[in-house]
PDB file of C-alpha atoms in Angstrom:
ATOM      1  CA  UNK H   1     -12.281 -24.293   9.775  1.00 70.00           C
ATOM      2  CA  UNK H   2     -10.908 -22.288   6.863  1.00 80.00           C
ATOM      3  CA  UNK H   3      -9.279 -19.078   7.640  1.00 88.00           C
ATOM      4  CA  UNK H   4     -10.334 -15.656   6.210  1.00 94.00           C
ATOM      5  CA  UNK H   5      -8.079 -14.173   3.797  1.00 96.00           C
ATOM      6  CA  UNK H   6      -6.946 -10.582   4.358  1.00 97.00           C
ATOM      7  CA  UNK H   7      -4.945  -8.642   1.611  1.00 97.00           C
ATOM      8  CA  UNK H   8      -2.075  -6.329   3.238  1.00 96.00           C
ATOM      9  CA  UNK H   9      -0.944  -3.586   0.895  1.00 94.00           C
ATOM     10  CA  UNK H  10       2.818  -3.080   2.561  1.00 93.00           C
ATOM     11  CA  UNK H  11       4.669  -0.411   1.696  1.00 87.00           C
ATOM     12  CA  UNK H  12       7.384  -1.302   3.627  1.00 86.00           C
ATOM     13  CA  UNK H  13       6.705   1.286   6.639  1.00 85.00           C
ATOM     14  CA  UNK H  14       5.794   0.210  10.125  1.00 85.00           C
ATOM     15  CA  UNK H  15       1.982   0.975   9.609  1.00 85.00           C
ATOM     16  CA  UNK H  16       1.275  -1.588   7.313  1.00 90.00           C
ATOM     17  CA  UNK H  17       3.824  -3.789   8.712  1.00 92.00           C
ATOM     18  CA  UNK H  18       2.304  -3.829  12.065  1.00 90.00           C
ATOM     19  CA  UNK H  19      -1.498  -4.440  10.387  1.00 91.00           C
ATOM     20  CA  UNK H  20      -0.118  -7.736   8.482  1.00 95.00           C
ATOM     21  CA  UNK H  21       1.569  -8.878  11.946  1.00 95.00           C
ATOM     22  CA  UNK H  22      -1.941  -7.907  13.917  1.00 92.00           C
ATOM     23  CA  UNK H  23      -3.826  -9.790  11.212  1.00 94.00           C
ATOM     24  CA  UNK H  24      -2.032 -12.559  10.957  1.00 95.00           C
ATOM     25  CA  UNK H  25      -1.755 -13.038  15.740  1.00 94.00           C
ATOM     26  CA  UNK H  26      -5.653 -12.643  15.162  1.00 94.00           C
ATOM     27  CA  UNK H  27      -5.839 -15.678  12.781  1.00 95.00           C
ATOM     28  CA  UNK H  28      -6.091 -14.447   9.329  1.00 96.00           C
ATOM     29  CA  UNK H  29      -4.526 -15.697   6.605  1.00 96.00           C
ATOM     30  CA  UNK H  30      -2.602 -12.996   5.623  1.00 97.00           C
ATOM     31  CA  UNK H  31      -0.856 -11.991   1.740  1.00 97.00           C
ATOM     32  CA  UNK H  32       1.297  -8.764   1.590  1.00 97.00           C
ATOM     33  CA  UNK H  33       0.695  -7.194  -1.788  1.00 95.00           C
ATOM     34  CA  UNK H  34       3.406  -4.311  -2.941  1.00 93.00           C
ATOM     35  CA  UNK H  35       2.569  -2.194  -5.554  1.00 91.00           C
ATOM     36  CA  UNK H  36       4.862  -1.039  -7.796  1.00 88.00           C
ATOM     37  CA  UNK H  37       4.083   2.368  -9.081  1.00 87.00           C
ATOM     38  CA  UNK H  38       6.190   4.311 -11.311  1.00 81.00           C
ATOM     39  CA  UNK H  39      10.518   3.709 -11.513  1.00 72.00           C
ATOM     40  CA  UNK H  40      12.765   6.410 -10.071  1.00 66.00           C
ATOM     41  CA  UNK H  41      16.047   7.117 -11.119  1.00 65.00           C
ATOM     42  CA  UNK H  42      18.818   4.104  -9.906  1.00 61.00           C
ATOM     43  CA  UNK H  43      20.306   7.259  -7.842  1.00 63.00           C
ATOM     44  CA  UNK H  44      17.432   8.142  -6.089  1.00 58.00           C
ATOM     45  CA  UNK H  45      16.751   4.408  -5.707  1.00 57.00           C
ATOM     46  CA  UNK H  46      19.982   3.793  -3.875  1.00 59.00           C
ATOM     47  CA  UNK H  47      19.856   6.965  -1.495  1.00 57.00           C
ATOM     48  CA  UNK H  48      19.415   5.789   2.287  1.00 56.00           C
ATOM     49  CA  UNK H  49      17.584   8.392   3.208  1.00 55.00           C
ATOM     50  CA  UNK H  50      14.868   7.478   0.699  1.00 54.00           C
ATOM     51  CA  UNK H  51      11.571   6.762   2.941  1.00 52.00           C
ATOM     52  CA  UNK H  52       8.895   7.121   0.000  1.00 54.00           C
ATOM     53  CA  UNK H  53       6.808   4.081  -0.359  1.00 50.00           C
ATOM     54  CA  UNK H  54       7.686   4.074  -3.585  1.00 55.00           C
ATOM     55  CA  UNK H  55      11.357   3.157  -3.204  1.00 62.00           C
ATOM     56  CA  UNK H  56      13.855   0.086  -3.626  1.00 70.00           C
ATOM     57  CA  UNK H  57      14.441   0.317   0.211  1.00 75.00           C
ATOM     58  CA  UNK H  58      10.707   0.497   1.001  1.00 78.00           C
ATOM     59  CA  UNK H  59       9.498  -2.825  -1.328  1.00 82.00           C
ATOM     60  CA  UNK H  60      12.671  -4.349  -0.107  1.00 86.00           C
ATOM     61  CA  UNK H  61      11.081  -4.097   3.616  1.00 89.00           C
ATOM     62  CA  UNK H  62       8.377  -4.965   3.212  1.00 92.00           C
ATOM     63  CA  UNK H  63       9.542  -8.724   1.427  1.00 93.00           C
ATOM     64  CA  UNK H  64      11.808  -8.985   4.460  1.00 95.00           C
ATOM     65  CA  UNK H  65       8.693  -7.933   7.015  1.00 95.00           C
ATOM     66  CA  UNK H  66       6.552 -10.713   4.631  1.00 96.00           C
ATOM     67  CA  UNK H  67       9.470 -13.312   5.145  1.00 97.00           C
ATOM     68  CA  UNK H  68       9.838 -12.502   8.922  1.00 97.00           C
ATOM     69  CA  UNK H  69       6.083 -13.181   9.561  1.00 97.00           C
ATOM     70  CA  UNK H  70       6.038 -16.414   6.777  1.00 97.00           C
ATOM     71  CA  UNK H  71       3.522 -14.635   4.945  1.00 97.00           C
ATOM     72  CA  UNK H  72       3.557 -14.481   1.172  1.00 96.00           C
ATOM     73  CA  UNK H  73       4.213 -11.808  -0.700  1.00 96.00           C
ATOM     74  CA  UNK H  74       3.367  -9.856  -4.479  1.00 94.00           C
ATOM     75  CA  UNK H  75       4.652  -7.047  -6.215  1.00 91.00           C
ATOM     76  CA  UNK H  76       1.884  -5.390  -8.517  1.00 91.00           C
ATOM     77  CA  UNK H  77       2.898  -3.856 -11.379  1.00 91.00           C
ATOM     78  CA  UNK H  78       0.713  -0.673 -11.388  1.00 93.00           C
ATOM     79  CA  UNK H  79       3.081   1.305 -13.416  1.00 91.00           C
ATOM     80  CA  UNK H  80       1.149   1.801 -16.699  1.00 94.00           C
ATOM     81  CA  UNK H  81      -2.245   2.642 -14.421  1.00 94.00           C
ATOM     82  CA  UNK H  82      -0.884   5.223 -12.201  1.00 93.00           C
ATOM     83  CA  UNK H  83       0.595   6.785 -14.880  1.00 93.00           C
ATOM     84  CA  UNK H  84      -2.476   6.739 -17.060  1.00 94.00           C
ATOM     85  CA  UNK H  85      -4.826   7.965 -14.200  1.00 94.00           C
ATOM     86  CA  UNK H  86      -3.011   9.273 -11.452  1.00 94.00           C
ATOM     87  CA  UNK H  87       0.114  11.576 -13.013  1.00 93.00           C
ATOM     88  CA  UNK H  88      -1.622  12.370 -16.761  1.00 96.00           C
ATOM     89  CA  UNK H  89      -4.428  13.559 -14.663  1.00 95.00           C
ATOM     90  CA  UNK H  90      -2.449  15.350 -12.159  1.00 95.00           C
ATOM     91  CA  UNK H  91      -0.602  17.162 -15.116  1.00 95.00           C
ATOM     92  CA  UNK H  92      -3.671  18.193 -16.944  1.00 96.00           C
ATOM     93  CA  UNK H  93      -5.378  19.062 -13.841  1.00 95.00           C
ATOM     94  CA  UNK H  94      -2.275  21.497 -13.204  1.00 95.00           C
ATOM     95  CA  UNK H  95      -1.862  22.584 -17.158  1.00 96.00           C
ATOM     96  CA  UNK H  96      -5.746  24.113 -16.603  1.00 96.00           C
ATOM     97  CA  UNK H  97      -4.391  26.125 -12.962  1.00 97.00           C
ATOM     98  CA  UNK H  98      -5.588  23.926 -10.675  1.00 96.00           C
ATOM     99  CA  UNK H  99      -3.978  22.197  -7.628  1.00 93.00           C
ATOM    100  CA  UNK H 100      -4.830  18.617  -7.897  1.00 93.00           C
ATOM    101  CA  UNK H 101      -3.982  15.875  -4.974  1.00 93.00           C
ATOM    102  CA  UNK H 102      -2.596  12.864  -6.679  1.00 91.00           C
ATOM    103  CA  UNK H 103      -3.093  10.837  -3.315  1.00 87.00           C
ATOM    104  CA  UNK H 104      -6.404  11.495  -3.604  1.00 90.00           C
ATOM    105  CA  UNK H 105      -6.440   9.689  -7.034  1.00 92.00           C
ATOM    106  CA  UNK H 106      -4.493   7.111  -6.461  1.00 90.00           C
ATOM    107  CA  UNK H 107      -6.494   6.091  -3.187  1.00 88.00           C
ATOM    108  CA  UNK H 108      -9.473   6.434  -5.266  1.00 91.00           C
ATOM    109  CA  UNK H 109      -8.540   4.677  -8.747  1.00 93.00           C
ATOM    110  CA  UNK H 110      -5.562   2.384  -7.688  1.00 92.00           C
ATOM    111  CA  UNK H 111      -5.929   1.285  -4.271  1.00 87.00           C
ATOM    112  CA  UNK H 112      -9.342   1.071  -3.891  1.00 86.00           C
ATOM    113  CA  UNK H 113     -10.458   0.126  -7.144  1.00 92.00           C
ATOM    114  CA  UNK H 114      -7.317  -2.023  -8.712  1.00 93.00           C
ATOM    115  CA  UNK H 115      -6.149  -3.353  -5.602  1.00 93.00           C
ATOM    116  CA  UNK H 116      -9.045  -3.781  -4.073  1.00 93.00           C
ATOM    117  CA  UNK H 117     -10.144  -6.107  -7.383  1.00 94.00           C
ATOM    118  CA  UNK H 118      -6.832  -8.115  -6.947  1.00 93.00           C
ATOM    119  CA  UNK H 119      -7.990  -8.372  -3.556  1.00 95.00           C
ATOM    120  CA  UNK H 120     -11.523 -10.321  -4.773  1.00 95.00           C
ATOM    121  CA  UNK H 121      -9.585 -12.397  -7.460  1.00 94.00           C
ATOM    122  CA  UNK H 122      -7.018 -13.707  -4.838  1.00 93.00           C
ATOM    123  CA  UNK H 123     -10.152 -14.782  -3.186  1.00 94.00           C
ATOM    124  CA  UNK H 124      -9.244 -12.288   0.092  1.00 95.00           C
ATOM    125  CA  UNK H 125     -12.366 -11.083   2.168  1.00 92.00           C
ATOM    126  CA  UNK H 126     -10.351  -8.059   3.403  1.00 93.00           C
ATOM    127  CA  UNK H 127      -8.471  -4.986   1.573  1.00 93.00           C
ATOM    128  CA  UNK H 128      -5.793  -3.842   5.051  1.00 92.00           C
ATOM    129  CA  UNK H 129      -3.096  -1.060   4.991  1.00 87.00           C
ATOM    130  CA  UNK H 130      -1.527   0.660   7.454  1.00 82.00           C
ATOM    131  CA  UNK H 131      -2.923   4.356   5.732  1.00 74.00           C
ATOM    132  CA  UNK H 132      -4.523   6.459   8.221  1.00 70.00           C
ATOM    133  CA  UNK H 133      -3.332   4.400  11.011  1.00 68.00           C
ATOM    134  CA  UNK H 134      -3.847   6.606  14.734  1.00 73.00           C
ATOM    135  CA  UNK H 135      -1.414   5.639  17.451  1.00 76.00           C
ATOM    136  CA  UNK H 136      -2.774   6.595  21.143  1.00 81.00           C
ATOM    137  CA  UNK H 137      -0.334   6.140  23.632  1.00 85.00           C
ATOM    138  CA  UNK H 138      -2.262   4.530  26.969  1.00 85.00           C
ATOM    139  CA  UNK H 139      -0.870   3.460  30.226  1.00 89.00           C
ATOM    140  CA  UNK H 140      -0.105  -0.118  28.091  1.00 84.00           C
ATOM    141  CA  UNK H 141       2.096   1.636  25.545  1.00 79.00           C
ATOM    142  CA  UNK H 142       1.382   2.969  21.875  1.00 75.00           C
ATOM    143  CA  UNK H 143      -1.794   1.372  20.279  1.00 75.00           C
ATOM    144  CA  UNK H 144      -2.630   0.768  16.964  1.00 69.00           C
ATOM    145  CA  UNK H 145      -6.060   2.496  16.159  1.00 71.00           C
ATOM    146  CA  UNK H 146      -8.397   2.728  12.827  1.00 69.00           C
ATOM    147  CA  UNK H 147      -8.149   6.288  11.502  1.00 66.00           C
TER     148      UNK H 147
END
């Protein structure tokens, strides 16, 4: 029996880490999909302390994390898209006084439209991240919860 293929966008943070580990101990065949959004400066790229998604640190994770569980792994270049309809929008949006969320956009435009596409033409029946991820703590220890 073939297994069900599950995208995992991993941003190199626990949440999404933990999902492609879950998915892949329930049987899924599991590909961890970076997305590389827009290049920061080589300073701010080398700073430890540097927990955005969208750091060096951060993709480098989540390749280890993809290793570690024997999973492959991608890195999207999304650079030219968020740019086009994530930060010109959020700067025109601001020009005309208004206080646009660029999450909001990207969700909407690049995760859940682009990736979620990618997701179809790797021939995945699942789009996972660890987004919106609840933790309840039970007499068992933390679980993992949908948001």
């Amino acid at each position: 029996m073939k297994k069900k293929r599950v995208l995992v966008a991993m941003s190199g943070g626990v949440d999404s880490s933990l999902a492609a580990a879950l998915l892949l101990e329930q049987g899924y065949e599991v590909i961890g999909i970076t997305m590389d959004l827009f290049s920061l400066p080589p300073e701010a790229c080398l700073d430890p302390l540097l927990k955005s998604c969208c750091g060096i640190e951060a993709a480098n994770h989540a390749v280890k994390v993809a290793q570690t569980l024997g999973i492959d792994h991608f890195v999207l270049d999304f650079k030219q898209e968020f740019q086009e309809k994530v930060i010109a929008d959020f700067c025109y949006e601001y020009s005309q006084g208004r206080t646009p969320n660029p999450c909001i956009r990207c969700n909407t435009v690049i995760k859940f439209d682009l990736l979620l596409a990618r997701a179809r033409n790797l021939g995945c029946e699942k789009l996972a991240t660890g987004h919106y991820a609840r933790i309840e703590k039970t007499d068992d220890g933390p679980t993992l919860l949908r948001g």
